[in-house]
Tab-separated table of C-alpha atoms in Angstrom:
chain	number	residue	atom	x	y	z
A	51	MET	CA	-18.280	-23.823	-4.089
A	52	SER	CA	-19.587	-20.624	-5.625
A	53	ASP	CA	-17.695	-18.936	-8.434
A	54	THR	CA	-15.362	-16.015	-8.077
A	55	GLU	CA	-16.916	-12.631	-8.890
A	56	ILE	CA	-14.537	-9.984	-10.209
A	57	THR	CA	-15.636	-6.337	-10.386
A	58	VAL	CA	-13.785	-3.896	-12.641
A	59	VAL	CA	-15.658	-0.580	-12.976
A	60	PRO	CA	-14.479	1.719	-15.816
A	61	ASP	CA	-12.375	4.734	-14.751
A	62	ARG	CA	-11.812	3.398	-11.252
A	63	GLN	CA	-8.480	2.356	-9.766
A	64	ASP	CA	-9.519	-0.882	-8.145
A	65	ILE	CA	-10.329	-4.516	-8.804
A	66	VAL	CA	-12.624	-6.280	-6.333
A	67	LEU	CA	-12.712	-10.062	-6.113
A	68	SER	CA	-15.251	-11.982	-4.078
A	69	ARG	CA	-15.814	-15.674	-3.394
A	70	VAL	CA	-17.561	-17.815	-0.799
A	71	PHE	CA	-15.589	-20.723	0.638
A	72	GLU	CA	-17.269	-23.674	2.358
A	73	ALA	CA	-15.208	-23.502	5.566
A	74	PRO	CA	-14.994	-21.567	8.840
A	75	ARG	CA	-13.081	-18.306	8.755
A	76	ASP	CA	-10.028	-19.497	10.727
A	77	ILE	CA	-9.368	-22.210	8.148
A	78	VAL	CA	-9.672	-19.756	5.240
A	79	PHE	CA	-7.364	-17.329	7.057
A	80	ARG	CA	-4.791	-20.072	7.605
A	81	ALA	CA	-4.942	-21.111	3.946
A	82	CYS	CA	-4.322	-17.496	2.888
A	83	THR	CA	-1.410	-16.828	5.236
A	84	ASP	CA	0.608	-20.045	5.648
A	85	PRO	CA	3.774	-19.673	3.509
A	86	ALA	CA	4.010	-23.467	3.146
A	87	LEU	CA	0.660	-23.468	1.312
A	88	VAL	CA	1.399	-20.587	-1.111
A	89	PRO	CA	2.895	-22.806	-3.886
A	90	ARG	CA	-0.345	-24.833	-3.924
A	91	TRP	CA	-2.671	-21.959	-4.789
A	92	TRP	CA	-0.908	-18.666	-5.594
A	93	GLY	CA	-1.537	-17.778	-9.257
A	94	PRO	CA	-2.389	-20.027	-12.200
A	95	GLY	CA	-1.685	-23.768	-11.943
A	96	HIS	CA	0.736	-23.947	-14.873
A	97	TYR	CA	3.214	-21.744	-12.961
A	98	ASN	CA	5.535	-23.249	-10.395
A	99	THR	CA	5.736	-20.807	-7.503
A	100	THR	CA	8.537	-20.710	-4.936
A	101	VAL	CA	8.373	-18.696	-1.717
A	102	GLU	CA	11.717	-16.868	-1.465
A	103	ARG	CA	10.723	-14.986	1.669
A	104	ASP	CA	7.451	-14.633	3.581
A	105	ASP	CA	7.488	-12.966	6.960
A	106	VAL	CA	3.754	-12.880	7.693
A	107	THR	CA	3.609	-9.983	10.154
A	108	ALA	CA	3.227	-6.167	9.967
A	109	GLY	CA	6.370	-4.876	8.250
A	110	GLY	CA	7.283	-8.329	6.983
A	111	ILE	CA	8.528	-8.746	3.415
A	112	TRP	CA	7.153	-11.385	1.022
A	113	ARG	CA	8.835	-12.398	-2.251
A	114	TYR	CA	7.656	-15.152	-4.608
A	115	THR	CA	9.094	-16.467	-7.890
A	116	SER	CA	6.779	-18.066	-10.472
A	117	ARG	CA	8.295	-20.183	-13.272
A	118	ASP	CA	6.338	-20.974	-16.426
A	119	GLU	CA	6.583	-24.125	-18.596
A	120	ASN	CA	9.619	-22.675	-20.422
A	121	GLY	CA	11.495	-21.845	-17.234
A	122	VAL	CA	10.891	-18.104	-17.557
A	123	GLU	CA	10.812	-16.545	-14.098
A	124	TYR	CA	8.490	-13.809	-12.837
A	125	ARG	CA	9.212	-12.266	-9.454
A	126	PHE	CA	6.808	-10.451	-7.158
A	127	HIS	CA	7.299	-8.828	-3.778
A	128	GLY	CA	5.656	-6.596	-1.216
A	129	VAL	CA	5.350	-5.803	2.472
A	130	TYR	CA	2.613	-6.665	4.944
A	131	HIS	CA	0.931	-3.629	6.495
A	132	GLU	CA	-1.437	-5.651	8.684
A	133	ILE	CA	-2.094	-9.295	9.574
A	134	THR	CA	-5.139	-9.571	11.854
A	135	PRO	CA	-6.464	-13.125	12.355
A	136	PRO	CA	-8.990	-14.271	11.439
A	137	HIS	CA	-10.274	-11.523	9.191
A	138	ARG	CA	-7.873	-9.012	7.623
A	139	ILE	CA	-4.670	-8.966	5.562
A	140	VAL	CA	-3.283	-5.723	4.081
A	141	ALA	CA	-0.153	-5.798	1.921
A	142	THR	CA	1.571	-4.110	-0.984
A	143	PHE	CA	2.212	-5.914	-4.290
A	144	GLU	CA	4.774	-5.249	-7.035
A	145	PHE	CA	5.676	-7.242	-10.152
A	146	GLU	CA	9.438	-6.831	-10.482
A	147	GLY	CA	9.094	-6.748	-14.281
A	148	MET	CA	7.365	-3.361	-13.869
A	149	PRO	CA	9.275	-1.668	-11.048
A	150	GLY	CA	7.669	1.329	-9.403
A	151	HIS	CA	4.120	0.158	-10.142
A	152	VAL	CA	2.703	-0.861	-6.802
A	153	SER	CA	-0.769	-1.854	-5.643
A	154	LEU	CA	-2.361	-2.130	-2.212
A	155	GLU	CA	-4.132	-5.419	-1.522
A	156	THR	CA	-6.732	-5.852	1.207
A	157	VAL	CA	-8.272	-9.235	2.001
A	158	THR	CA	-11.265	-9.234	4.336
A	159	LEU	CA	-12.941	-12.460	5.503
A	160	TRP	CA	-16.604	-12.287	6.563
A	161	GLU	CA	-18.532	-15.035	8.352
A	162	ASN	CA	-21.312	-16.047	5.992
A	163	GLY	CA	-23.563	-18.444	7.885
A	164	ALA	CA	-22.387	-21.644	9.574
A	165	ASP	CA	-19.036	-22.803	8.250
A	166	ARG	CA	-19.058	-20.501	5.250
A	167	THR	CA	-16.726	-17.550	4.681
A	168	ARG	CA	-16.906	-14.721	2.180
A	169	TYR	CA	-13.489	-13.660	0.900
A	170	VAL	CA	-13.324	-10.092	-0.452
A	171	GLY	CA	-10.043	-9.033	-2.018
A	172	THR	CA	-9.523	-5.424	-3.103
A	173	SER	CA	-6.548	-4.264	-5.169
A	174	VAL	CA	-6.075	-0.517	-5.595
A	175	PHE	CA	-3.558	0.794	-8.101
A	176	GLN	CA	-1.634	4.077	-8.327
A	177	SER	CA	-3.590	5.016	-11.470
A	178	VAL	CA	-6.481	3.879	-13.671
A	179	ALA	CA	-3.890	3.090	-16.381
A	180	ASP	CA	-2.037	0.736	-14.022
A	181	ARG	CA	-5.308	-0.983	-13.087
A	182	ASP	CA	-6.337	-1.341	-16.740
A	183	GLY	CA	-2.884	-2.658	-17.654
A	184	MET	CA	-3.191	-5.374	-15.017
A	185	VAL	CA	-6.623	-6.370	-16.384
A	186	GLN	CA	-5.282	-6.449	-19.967
A	187	ALA	CA	-2.363	-8.630	-18.848
A	188	GLY	CA	-4.920	-11.327	-17.993
A	189	MET	CA	-5.080	-10.809	-14.241
A	190	GLU	CA	-8.726	-11.923	-14.087
A	191	GLU	CA	-8.104	-15.394	-15.461
A	192	GLY	CA	-5.084	-15.903	-13.187
A	193	ALA	CA	-7.039	-14.709	-10.155
A	194	ARG	CA	-9.991	-17.011	-10.903
A	195	GLU	CA	-7.668	-19.977	-11.253
A	196	GLY	CA	-5.867	-19.000	-8.043
A	197	MET	CA	-9.182	-18.844	-6.174
A	198	THR	CA	-10.184	-22.290	-7.485
A	199	ARG	CA	-6.857	-23.683	-6.300
A	200	LEU	CA	-7.296	-21.927	-2.923
A	201	ALA	CA	-10.735	-23.567	-2.578
A	202	GLU	CA	-9.054	-26.963	-2.952
A	203	VAL	CA	-6.409	-26.115	-0.322
A	204	ILE	CA	-9.219	-25.026	2.028
A	205	ARG	CA	-11.184	-28.232	1.355
A	206	VAL	CA	-8.176	-30.369	2.307
A	207	LEU	CA	-7.408	-28.272	5.425
A	208	ARG	CA	-11.030	-28.545	6.540
A	209	GLU	CA	-11.105	-32.317	6.014
A	210	ARG	CA	-7.935	-32.739	8.081
A	211	SER	CA	-9.186	-30.498	10.886
A	212	GLY	CA	-12.497	-32.399	11.107
A	213	GLN	CA	-14.386	-29.049	11.298
B	137	MET	CA	8.481	28.817	-4.024
B	138	SER	CA	5.469	27.789	-6.085
B	139	ASP	CA	2.242	26.805	-4.382
B	140	THR	CA	1.090	23.272	-3.759
B	141	GLU	CA	-1.428	21.954	-6.306
B	142	ILE	CA	-3.878	19.360	-5.024
B	143	THR	CA	-5.976	17.338	-7.479
B	144	VAL	CA	-9.115	15.568	-6.297
B	145	VAL	CA	-11.188	14.253	-9.236
B	146	PRO	CA	-14.794	13.190	-8.374
B	147	ASP	CA	-15.400	9.409	-8.216
B	148	ARG	CA	-11.707	8.570	-8.185
B	149	GLN	CA	-9.806	6.954	-5.338
B	150	ASP	CA	-6.748	9.171	-5.301
B	151	ILE	CA	-5.438	12.543	-4.220
B	152	VAL	CA	-2.474	13.953	-6.146
B	153	LEU	CA	-0.304	16.684	-4.652
B	154	SER	CA	2.370	18.535	-6.594
B	155	ARG	CA	4.870	21.242	-5.684
B	156	VAL	CA	8.152	22.597	-7.005
B	157	PHE	CA	10.961	23.064	-4.491
B	158	GLU	CA	13.937	25.344	-5.156
B	159	ALA	CA	16.617	22.755	-4.429
B	160	PRO	CA	18.381	19.791	-6.055
B	161	ARG	CA	16.672	16.432	-5.811
B	162	ASP	CA	19.057	14.854	-3.269
B	163	ILE	CA	18.307	17.630	-0.771
B	164	VAL	CA	14.532	17.257	-1.233
B	165	PHE	CA	14.866	13.485	-0.848
B	166	ARG	CA	16.850	13.893	2.365
B	167	ALA	CA	14.281	16.351	3.752
B	168	CYS	CA	11.494	13.826	3.035
B	169	THR	CA	13.236	10.794	4.551
B	170	ASP	CA	15.331	11.930	7.527
B	171	PRO	CA	13.411	10.922	10.704
B	172	ALA	CA	15.100	13.743	12.645
B	173	LEU	CA	13.438	16.297	10.331
B	174	VAL	CA	9.894	14.850	10.448
B	175	PRO	CA	8.742	16.904	13.487
B	176	ARG	CA	9.678	20.100	11.610
B	177	TRP	CA	7.349	19.581	8.649
B	178	TRP	CA	4.996	16.583	8.972
B	179	GLY	CA	1.401	17.846	9.117
B	180	PRO	CA	0.065	21.227	10.243
B	181	GLY	CA	2.263	23.477	12.384
B	182	HIS	CA	-0.054	23.625	15.401
B	183	TYR	CA	0.481	19.902	16.001
B	184	ASN	CA	3.517	18.685	17.866
B	185	THR	CA	4.685	15.516	16.115
B	186	THR	CA	6.908	12.870	17.703
B	187	VAL	CA	8.576	10.080	15.738
B	188	GLU	CA	7.932	6.888	17.718
B	189	ARG	CA	9.578	4.664	15.148
B	190	ASP	CA	10.919	5.285	11.635
B	191	ASP	CA	12.930	2.559	9.958
B	192	VAL	CA	13.379	4.143	6.515
B	193	THR	CA	13.965	1.009	4.419
B	194	ALA	CA	11.798	-1.476	2.489
B	195	GLY	CA	9.758	-3.342	5.108
B	196	GLY	CA	10.501	-0.732	7.778
B	197	ILE	CA	7.725	0.471	10.071
B	198	TRP	CA	7.023	4.161	10.745
B	199	ARG	CA	4.827	5.450	13.579
B	200	TYR	CA	4.247	9.115	14.458
B	201	THR	CA	2.185	10.753	17.215
B	202	SER	CA	0.755	14.263	16.716
B	203	ARG	CA	-0.478	16.234	19.747
B	204	ASP	CA	-2.797	19.204	19.360
B	205	GLU	CA	-2.968	22.318	21.575
B	206	ASN	CA	-5.195	20.479	24.073
B	207	GLY	CA	-2.851	17.509	24.370
B	208	VAL	CA	-5.116	15.208	22.342
B	209	GLU	CA	-2.999	12.607	20.565
B	210	TYR	CA	-3.449	11.283	17.020
B	211	ARG	CA	-1.353	8.294	15.969
B	212	PHE	CA	-0.416	7.227	12.452
B	213	HIS	CA	1.614	4.308	11.162
B	214	GLY	CA	2.562	2.407	8.050
B	215	VAL	CA	5.284	0.388	6.352
B	216	TYR	CA	7.761	1.372	3.675
B	217	HIS	CA	7.443	-0.628	0.466
B	218	GLU	CA	10.306	1.130	-1.321
B	219	ILE	CA	12.947	3.752	-0.575
B	220	THR	CA	14.942	4.555	-3.723
B	221	PRO	CA	17.210	7.623	-3.451
B	222	PRO	CA	16.945	10.186	-4.873
B	223	HIS	CA	13.551	9.834	-6.461
B	224	ARG	CA	10.971	7.418	-5.035
B	225	ILE	CA	9.289	6.606	-1.714
B	226	VAL	CA	6.370	4.154	-1.500
B	227	ALA	CA	4.659	3.517	1.838
B	228	THR	CA	1.359	2.642	3.430
B	229	PHE	CA	-0.505	5.050	5.730
B	230	GLU	CA	-3.110	4.415	8.430
B	231	PHE	CA	-4.689	6.756	10.995
B	232	GLU	CA	-5.080	4.634	14.106
B	233	GLY	CA	-8.361	6.404	14.909
B	234	MET	CA	-9.841	4.641	11.854
B	235	PRO	CA	-8.259	1.187	11.927
B	236	GLY	CA	-8.492	-0.900	8.772
B	237	HIS	CA	-8.607	2.142	6.460
B	238	VAL	CA	-5.268	2.173	4.702
B	239	SER	CA	-3.855	4.217	1.824
B	240	LEU	CA	-0.836	3.764	-0.410
B	241	GLU	CA	1.416	6.813	-0.696
B	242	THR	CA	3.895	7.303	-3.530
B	243	VAL	CA	6.294	10.230	-3.622
B	244	THR	CA	8.198	10.785	-6.865
B	245	LEU	CA	10.840	13.506	-7.246
B	246	TRP	CA	11.551	14.832	-10.755
B	247	GLU	CA	14.450	17.063	-11.745
B	248	ASN	CA	12.885	20.281	-12.978
B	249	GLY	CA	15.689	22.404	-14.420
B	250	ALA	CA	18.813	23.409	-12.530
B	251	ASP	CA	18.412	23.080	-8.778
B	252	ARG	CA	14.654	22.707	-8.903
B	253	THR	CA	12.707	19.574	-8.024
B	254	ARG	CA	9.088	18.690	-8.664
B	255	TYR	CA	7.539	16.683	-5.841
B	256	VAL	CA	4.517	14.562	-6.838
B	257	GLY	CA	2.723	12.752	-4.032
B	258	THR	CA	-0.085	10.307	-4.830
B	259	SER	CA	-2.360	8.793	-2.184
B	260	VAL	CA	-4.673	5.995	-3.272
B	261	PHE	CA	-7.417	4.804	-0.960
B	262	GLN	CA	-9.284	1.496	-0.669
B	263	SER	CA	-12.502	3.189	-1.818
B	264	VAL	CA	-13.853	6.491	-3.133
B	265	ALA	CA	-15.680	6.881	0.212
B	266	ASP	CA	-12.379	6.611	2.095
B	267	ARG	CA	-10.795	9.173	-0.210
B	268	ASP	CA	-13.733	11.571	0.156
B	269	GLY	CA	-13.714	11.111	3.939
B	270	MET	CA	-10.054	12.142	4.060
B	271	VAL	CA	-10.806	15.266	1.975
B	272	GLN	CA	-13.769	16.169	4.216
B	273	ALA	CA	-11.575	15.747	7.302
B	274	GLY	CA	-9.503	18.700	6.053
B	275	MET	CA	-6.588	16.763	4.582
B	276	GLU	CA	-5.978	19.431	1.910
B	277	GLU	CA	-5.310	22.247	4.344
B	278	GLY	CA	-3.029	20.054	6.469
B	279	ALA	CA	-1.127	18.873	3.390
B	280	ARG	CA	-0.634	22.439	2.084
B	281	GLU	CA	0.684	23.543	5.445
B	282	GLY	CA	2.957	20.485	5.610
B	283	MET	CA	4.365	21.298	2.158
B	284	THR	CA	5.024	24.926	3.184
B	285	ARG	CA	6.864	23.686	6.271
B	286	LEU	CA	8.794	21.154	4.136
B	287	ALA	CA	9.864	24.020	1.820
B	288	GLU	CA	11.373	25.796	4.819
B	289	VAL	CA	13.233	22.642	5.946
B	290	ILE	CA	14.588	22.287	2.376
B	291	ARG	CA	15.650	25.955	2.288
B	292	VAL	CA	17.653	25.537	5.498
B	293	LEU	CA	19.232	22.249	4.324
B	294	ARG	CA	20.220	23.860	1.043
B	295	GLU	CA	21.743	26.866	2.763
B	296	ARG	CA	23.826	24.636	5.034
B	297	SER	CA	24.991	22.434	2.176
B	298	GLY	CA	26.078	25.450	0.119
B	299	GLN	CA	24.429	23.912	-2.998
């Protein structure tokens, strides 16, 4: 597996995350969108994430709770704008600890040779300050760990499918 | 009524629109969120806009069709992320003629002295190119005209309410 590349350009409002997974696109898409798999990869591994709600369709609401080692809970929610298999997911994202600060997340999956898929995730924020605040809060490390965990979910799915 | 100020900073991904309306915040909020009023102010006046769907709640889908003088139809849709009376609306926006290009729209209403409300609308795009494309397509003129039409809707609502 290649590493996750994260691009944060000064004075811009976005964060772009890119990674190549060693699996066909439909498997990567399934790993990204199956609510039953979310607790296995969403966010850093030392958080225990519960899916409270996840209606994976345009207009559907998602809401996850992550608990840390001390039982402190962090809640996140958003709505899906678009779910187009096997290549595009567009959704909003809000950390309930900072209400009113919302980002728009776009995941695009590109075929990258036989049985390889490039994942490109773009987050755009309402302001540069919001984007910078997310970076300072350690978003990069959490995202890298999430992508490593997602790679493992994809590896297992691919093994089971025999593809 | 004051004019609409539109801020487009080079190399950024957003467009910020600001205007003061001569009415209390609850009236401005109602004007912005009542589906029955949308055809009277949404977009430029020479388009005839029909509300196909408008479920004004978190997770609700909106879809409008605008017809020009020649009967050509332009369709737009999105989902509401947040509807918080009387001060915040967060929603996604997509022109169906350019599928996959989505923006995040935030409207915040601020009390601005007695019976005056400042409307601040922020649109953030997935890329600077998307933002610049929207500006080149004449978004500013359409938005100014929409705001002038919204001011008239607000004036009539205020008159009827006796506030």
